[in-house]
Coordinates of C-alpha atoms in Angstrom, one line a residue:
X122 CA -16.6 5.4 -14.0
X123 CA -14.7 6.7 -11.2
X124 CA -11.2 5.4 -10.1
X125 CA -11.7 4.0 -6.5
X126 CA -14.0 1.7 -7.4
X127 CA -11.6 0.2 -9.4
X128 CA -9.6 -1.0 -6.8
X129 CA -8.9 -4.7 -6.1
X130 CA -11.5 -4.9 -9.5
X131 CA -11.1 -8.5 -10.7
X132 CA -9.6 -8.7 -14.5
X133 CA -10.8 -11.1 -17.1
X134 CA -9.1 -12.5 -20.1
X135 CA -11.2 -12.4 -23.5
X136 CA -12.5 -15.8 -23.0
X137 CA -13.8 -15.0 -19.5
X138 CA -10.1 -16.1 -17.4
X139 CA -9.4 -14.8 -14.6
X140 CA -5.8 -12.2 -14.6
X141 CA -5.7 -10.7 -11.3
X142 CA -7.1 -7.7 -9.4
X143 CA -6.6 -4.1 -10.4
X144 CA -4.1 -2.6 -7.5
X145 CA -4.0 1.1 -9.0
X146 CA -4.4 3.2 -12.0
X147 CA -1.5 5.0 -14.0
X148 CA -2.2 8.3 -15.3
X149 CA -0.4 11.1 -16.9
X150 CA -0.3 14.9 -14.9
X151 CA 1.2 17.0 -17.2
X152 CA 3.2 20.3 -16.2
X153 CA 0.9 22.5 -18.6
X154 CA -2.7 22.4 -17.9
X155 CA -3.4 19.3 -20.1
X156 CA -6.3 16.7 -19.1
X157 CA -5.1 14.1 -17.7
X158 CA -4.9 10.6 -19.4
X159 CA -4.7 7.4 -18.7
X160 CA -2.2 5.2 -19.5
X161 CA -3.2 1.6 -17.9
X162 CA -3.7 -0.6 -14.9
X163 CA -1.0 -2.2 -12.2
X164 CA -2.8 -5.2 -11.9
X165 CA -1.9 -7.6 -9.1
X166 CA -1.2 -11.5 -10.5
X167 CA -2.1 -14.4 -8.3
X168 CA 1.6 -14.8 -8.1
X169 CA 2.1 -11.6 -6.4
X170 CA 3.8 -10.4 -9.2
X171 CA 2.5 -6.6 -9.7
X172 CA 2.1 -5.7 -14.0
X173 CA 1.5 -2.5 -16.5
X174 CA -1.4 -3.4 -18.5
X175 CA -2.2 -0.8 -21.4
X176 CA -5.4 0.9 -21.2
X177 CA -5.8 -0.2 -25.4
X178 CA -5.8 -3.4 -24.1
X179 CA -9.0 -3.1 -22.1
X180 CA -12.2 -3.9 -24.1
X181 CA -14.7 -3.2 -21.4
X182 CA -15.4 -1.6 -18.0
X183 CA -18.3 -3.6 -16.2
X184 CA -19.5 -2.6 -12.5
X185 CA -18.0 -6.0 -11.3
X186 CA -14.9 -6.4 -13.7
X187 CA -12.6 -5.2 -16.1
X188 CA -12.0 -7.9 -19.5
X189 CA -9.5 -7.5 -21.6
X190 CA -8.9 -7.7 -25.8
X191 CA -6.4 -9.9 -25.8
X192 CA -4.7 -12.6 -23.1
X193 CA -1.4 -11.7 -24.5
X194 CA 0.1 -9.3 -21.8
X195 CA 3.6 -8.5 -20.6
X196 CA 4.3 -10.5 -17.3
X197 CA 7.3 -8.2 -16.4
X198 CA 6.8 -6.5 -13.0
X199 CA 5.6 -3.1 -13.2
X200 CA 8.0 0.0 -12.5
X201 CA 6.8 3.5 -12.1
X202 CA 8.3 5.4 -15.1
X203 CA 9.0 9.6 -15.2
X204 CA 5.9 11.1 -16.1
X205 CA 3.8 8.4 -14.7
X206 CA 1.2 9.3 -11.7
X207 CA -0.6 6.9 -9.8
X208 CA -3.9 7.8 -9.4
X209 CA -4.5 5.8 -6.3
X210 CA -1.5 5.7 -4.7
X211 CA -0.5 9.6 -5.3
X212 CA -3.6 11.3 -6.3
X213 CA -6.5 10.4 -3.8
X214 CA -5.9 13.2 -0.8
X215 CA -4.0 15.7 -2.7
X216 CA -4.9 19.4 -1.1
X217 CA -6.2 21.1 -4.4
X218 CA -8.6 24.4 -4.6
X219 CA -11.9 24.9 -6.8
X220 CA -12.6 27.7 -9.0
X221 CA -16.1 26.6 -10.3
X222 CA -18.6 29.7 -10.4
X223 CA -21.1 27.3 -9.6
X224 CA -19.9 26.3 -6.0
X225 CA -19.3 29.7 -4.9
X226 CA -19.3 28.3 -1.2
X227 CA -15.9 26.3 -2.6
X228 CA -14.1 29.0 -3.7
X229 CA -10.5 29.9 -1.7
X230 CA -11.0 26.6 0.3
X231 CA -8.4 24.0 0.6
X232 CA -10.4 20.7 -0.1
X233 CA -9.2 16.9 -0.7
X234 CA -9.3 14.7 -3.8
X235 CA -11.5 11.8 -2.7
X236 CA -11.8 10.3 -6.4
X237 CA -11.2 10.7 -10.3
X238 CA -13.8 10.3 -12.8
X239 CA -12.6 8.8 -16.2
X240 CA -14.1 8.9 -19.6
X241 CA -13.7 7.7 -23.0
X242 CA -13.4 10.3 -25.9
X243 CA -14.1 10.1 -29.3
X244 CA -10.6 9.0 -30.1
X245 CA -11.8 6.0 -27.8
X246 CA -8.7 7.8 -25.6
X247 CA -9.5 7.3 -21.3
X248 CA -9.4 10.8 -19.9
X249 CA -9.7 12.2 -16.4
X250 CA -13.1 14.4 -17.0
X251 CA -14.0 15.0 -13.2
X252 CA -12.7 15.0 -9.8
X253 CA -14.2 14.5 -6.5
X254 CA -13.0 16.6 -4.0
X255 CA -14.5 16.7 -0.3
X256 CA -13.7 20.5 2.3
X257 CA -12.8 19.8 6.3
X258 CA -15.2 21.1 8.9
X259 CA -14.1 22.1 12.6
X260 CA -13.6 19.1 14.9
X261 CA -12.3 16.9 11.5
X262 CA -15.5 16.2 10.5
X263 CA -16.1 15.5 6.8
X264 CA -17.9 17.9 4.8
X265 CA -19.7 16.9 1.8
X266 CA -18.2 15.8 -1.8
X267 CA -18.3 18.0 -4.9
X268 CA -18.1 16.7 -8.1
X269 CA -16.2 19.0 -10.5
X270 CA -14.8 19.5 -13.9
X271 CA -10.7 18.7 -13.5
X272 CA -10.3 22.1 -15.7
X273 CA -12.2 24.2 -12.4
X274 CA -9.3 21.9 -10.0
X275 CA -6.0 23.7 -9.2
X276 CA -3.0 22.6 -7.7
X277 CA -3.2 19.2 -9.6
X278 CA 0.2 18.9 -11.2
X279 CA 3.6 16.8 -10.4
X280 CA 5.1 19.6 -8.0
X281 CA 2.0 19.7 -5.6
X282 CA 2.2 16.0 -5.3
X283 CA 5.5 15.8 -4.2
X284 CA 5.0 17.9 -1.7
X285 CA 4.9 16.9 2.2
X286 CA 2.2 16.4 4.2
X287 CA -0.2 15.0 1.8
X288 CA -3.3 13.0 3.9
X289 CA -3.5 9.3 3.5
X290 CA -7.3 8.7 4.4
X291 CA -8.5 7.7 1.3
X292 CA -5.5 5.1 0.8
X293 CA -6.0 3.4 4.2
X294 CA -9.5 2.9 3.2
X295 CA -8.2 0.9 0.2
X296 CA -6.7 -1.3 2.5
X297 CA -8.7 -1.3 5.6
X298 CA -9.7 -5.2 5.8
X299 CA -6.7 -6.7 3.7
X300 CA -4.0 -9.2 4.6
X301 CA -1.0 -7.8 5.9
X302 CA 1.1 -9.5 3.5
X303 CA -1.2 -7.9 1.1
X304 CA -0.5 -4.5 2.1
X305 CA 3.0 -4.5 2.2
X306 CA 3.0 -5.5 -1.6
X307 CA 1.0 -2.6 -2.0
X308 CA 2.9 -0.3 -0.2
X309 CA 6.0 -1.7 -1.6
X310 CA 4.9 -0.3 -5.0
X311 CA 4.4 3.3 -3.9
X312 CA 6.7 6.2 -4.0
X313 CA 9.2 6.7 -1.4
X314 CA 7.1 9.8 -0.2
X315 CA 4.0 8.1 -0.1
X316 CA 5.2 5.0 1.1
X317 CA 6.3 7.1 4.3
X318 CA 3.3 8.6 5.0
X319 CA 1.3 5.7 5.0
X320 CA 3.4 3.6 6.8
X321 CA 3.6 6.5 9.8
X322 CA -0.4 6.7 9.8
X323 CA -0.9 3.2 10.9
X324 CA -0.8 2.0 14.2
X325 CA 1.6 0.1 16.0
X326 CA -0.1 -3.2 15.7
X327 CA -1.2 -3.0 12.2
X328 CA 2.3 -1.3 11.3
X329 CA 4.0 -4.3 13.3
X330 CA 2.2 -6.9 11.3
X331 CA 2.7 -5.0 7.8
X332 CA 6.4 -4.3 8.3
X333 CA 7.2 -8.3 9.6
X334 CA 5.8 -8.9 5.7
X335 CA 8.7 -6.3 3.8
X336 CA 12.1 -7.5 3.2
X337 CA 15.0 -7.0 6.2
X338 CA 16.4 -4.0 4.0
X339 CA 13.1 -2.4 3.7
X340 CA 12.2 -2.8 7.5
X341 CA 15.2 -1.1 8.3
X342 CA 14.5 2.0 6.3
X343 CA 11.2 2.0 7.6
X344 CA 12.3 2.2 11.1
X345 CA 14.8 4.3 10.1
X346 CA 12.4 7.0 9.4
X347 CA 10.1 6.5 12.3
X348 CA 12.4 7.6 14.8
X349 CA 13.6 6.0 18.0
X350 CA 10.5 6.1 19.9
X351 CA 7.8 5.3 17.0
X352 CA 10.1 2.7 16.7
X353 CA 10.6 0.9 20.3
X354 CA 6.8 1.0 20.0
X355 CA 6.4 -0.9 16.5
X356 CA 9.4 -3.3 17.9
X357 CA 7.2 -3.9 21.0
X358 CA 4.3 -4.9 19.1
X359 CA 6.1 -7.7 16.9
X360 CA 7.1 -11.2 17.4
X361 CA 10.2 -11.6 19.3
X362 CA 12.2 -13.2 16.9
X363 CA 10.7 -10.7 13.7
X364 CA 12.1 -8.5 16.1
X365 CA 15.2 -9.7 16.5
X366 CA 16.2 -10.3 13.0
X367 CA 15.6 -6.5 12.5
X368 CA 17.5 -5.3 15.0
X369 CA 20.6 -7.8 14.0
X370 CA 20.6 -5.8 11.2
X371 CA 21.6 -2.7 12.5
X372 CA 24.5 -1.0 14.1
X373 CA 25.1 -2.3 17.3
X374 CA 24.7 1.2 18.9
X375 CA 21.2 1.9 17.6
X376 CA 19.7 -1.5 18.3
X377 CA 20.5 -1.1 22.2
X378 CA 19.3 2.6 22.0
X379 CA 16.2 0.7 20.6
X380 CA 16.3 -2.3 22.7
X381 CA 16.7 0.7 26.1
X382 CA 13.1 2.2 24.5
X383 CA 11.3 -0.3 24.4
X384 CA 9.0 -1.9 27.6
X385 CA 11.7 -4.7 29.6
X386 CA 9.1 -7.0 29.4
X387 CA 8.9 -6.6 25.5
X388 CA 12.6 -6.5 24.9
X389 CA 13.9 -9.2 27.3
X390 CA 13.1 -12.0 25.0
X391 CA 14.0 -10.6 22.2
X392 CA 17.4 -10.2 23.9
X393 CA 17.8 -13.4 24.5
X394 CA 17.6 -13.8 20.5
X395 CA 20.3 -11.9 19.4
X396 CA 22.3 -13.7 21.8
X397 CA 22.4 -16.4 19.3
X398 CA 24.2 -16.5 16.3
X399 CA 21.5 -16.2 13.2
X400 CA 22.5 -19.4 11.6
X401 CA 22.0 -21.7 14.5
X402 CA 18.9 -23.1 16.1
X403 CA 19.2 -20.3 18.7
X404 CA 18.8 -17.7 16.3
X405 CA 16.0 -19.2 14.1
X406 CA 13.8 -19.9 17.1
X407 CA 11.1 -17.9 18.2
X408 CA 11.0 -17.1 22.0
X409 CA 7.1 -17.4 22.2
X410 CA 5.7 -20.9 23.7
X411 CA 4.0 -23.2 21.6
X412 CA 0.5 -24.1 23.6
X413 CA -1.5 -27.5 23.6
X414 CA -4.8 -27.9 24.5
X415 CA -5.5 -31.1 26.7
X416 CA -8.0 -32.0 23.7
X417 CA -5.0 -31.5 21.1
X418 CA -4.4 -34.9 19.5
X419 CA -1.0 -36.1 18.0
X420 CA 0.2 -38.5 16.0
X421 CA 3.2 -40.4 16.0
X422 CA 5.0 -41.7 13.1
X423 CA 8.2 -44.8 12.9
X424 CA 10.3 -44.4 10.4
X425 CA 12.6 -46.8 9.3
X426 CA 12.6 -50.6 8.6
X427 CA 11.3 -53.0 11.2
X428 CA 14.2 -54.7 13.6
X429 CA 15.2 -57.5 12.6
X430 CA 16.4 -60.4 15.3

């Protein structure tokens, strides 16, 4: 069973109810050369709510779904704890090297984890046994995937995978076709590091719609570590009044060095915005028009008792 495919896996109860959808899996990297083990599953409730589920509590790995020994599972919202690695989320295009006398043609080369490969072992214990890593050709073309024993992999350990400038291909594939909202939960749930990264490999649009999703504090960090012109371009590609609340919320200095970046056209309306005071009807309107079609129909309602003469 390998660990991508676990992804957005639907979870069952023991009497066949549904849980929620696998998000990523926790593992343990230890300092020493130790196999890696895993410790559980973030799974993602229906509620949004993000949760730790114990890997003892799993009874069986299907191609389609994961089910579960027992229904009783703790509904607090997962937090990352020292020592805990998210295979997904942090492992997946880590820059590790191969030292397998078999692939000769692999050996001194920089190549990218593309996927893990779990086992059970006789302890009924879920270990990492392999690791799928993929080399670079010229021109960024992807070479082909080698599947190798994780004690032929180096570089796998905490310190390499908080190191800078780790690649995020594998990650955006996990959420290439998912809500925005969706995403930012996601993202919301990764390391600082990691969470950076992805966020700069988006696009403007798709960043736009993704960040509009995170809380005003988080939005401002964001942009924050964009920089002033990533930023006039992200700001550009939101709604005017998403926009606007963002840049309320910083200094008044940086939102006009912001507001200067950014195309006239884009930033006039949202000037207009911040204009208004936040709590009135100003503030909490949007600048974009609302458009009916002549086929629209409407429907008018009376309220209130009939007059009386």
């Amino acid at each position: 069973m390998y660990i991508a495919r676990l992804a957005r896996m639907l979870v069952l109860g023991p009497l066949g109810e549904s849980v929620g959808r696998i998000r990523d899996v926790v593992i343990s990297i230890s300092i020493v050369r130790q196999q890696p083990r895993v410790l559980g599953l973030v799974v993602d409730l229906a509620t949004r709510r993000s949760i730790f589920i114990p890997i003892l509590r799993v009874a069986s790995i299907e191609p389609n779904a994961v089910t579960l020994s027992t229904g009783n599972v703790s509904l607090r919202h997962f937090v990352q704890r020292p020592g805990e690695v998210l295979a997904i989320g942090q492992v997946l295009d880590t820059q590790v090297k191969v030292n397998d006398p078999e692939l000769p043609e692999l050996a001194g080369l920089d190549v990218v984890v593309t996927d893990l490969g779990i086992e059970q072992n006789r302890t009924r214990d879920w270990m990492v046994s392999r690791v799928a890593v993929r080399t670079h050709r010229r021109l960024g073309r992807r070479g082909p995937v080698h599947v190798v024993d994780w004690q032929s992999v180096q570089g796998l350990t905490p310190s390499a995978l908080a190191l800078p400038g780790q690649g995020v291909a594998q990650l955006l594939g996990q959420f290439e076709g998912r809500k925005p909202v969706d995403v930012a939960d996601a993202i919301r749930g990764l390391p600082a590091k990691r969470r950076y990264e992805v966020l700069r490999a988006l696009n403007d649009d798709r960043l736009a719609d993704i960040l509009q999703e995170l809380p005003e504090q988080d939005q401002a960090e964001v942009l924050s570590q964009l920089g002033t012109e990533r930023s006039a371009d992200v700001l550009e590609e939101m709604d005017p009044d998403d926009a606007a609340d963002l840049l309320g919320m910083l200094n008044p200095t940086d939102a006009e060095m912001l507001l200067t970046r950014m195309d006239p056209d884009e930033s006039a309306p949202v000037r207009r915005l911040l204009t208004h005071s936040p709590d009135t009807a100003g503030g909490l309107m949007t600048s974009n028009p609302v458009v009916l079609t002549p086929t629209r129909r409407s429907r008018r309602r009376w309220h209130g008792s009939a007059i009386r003469t």
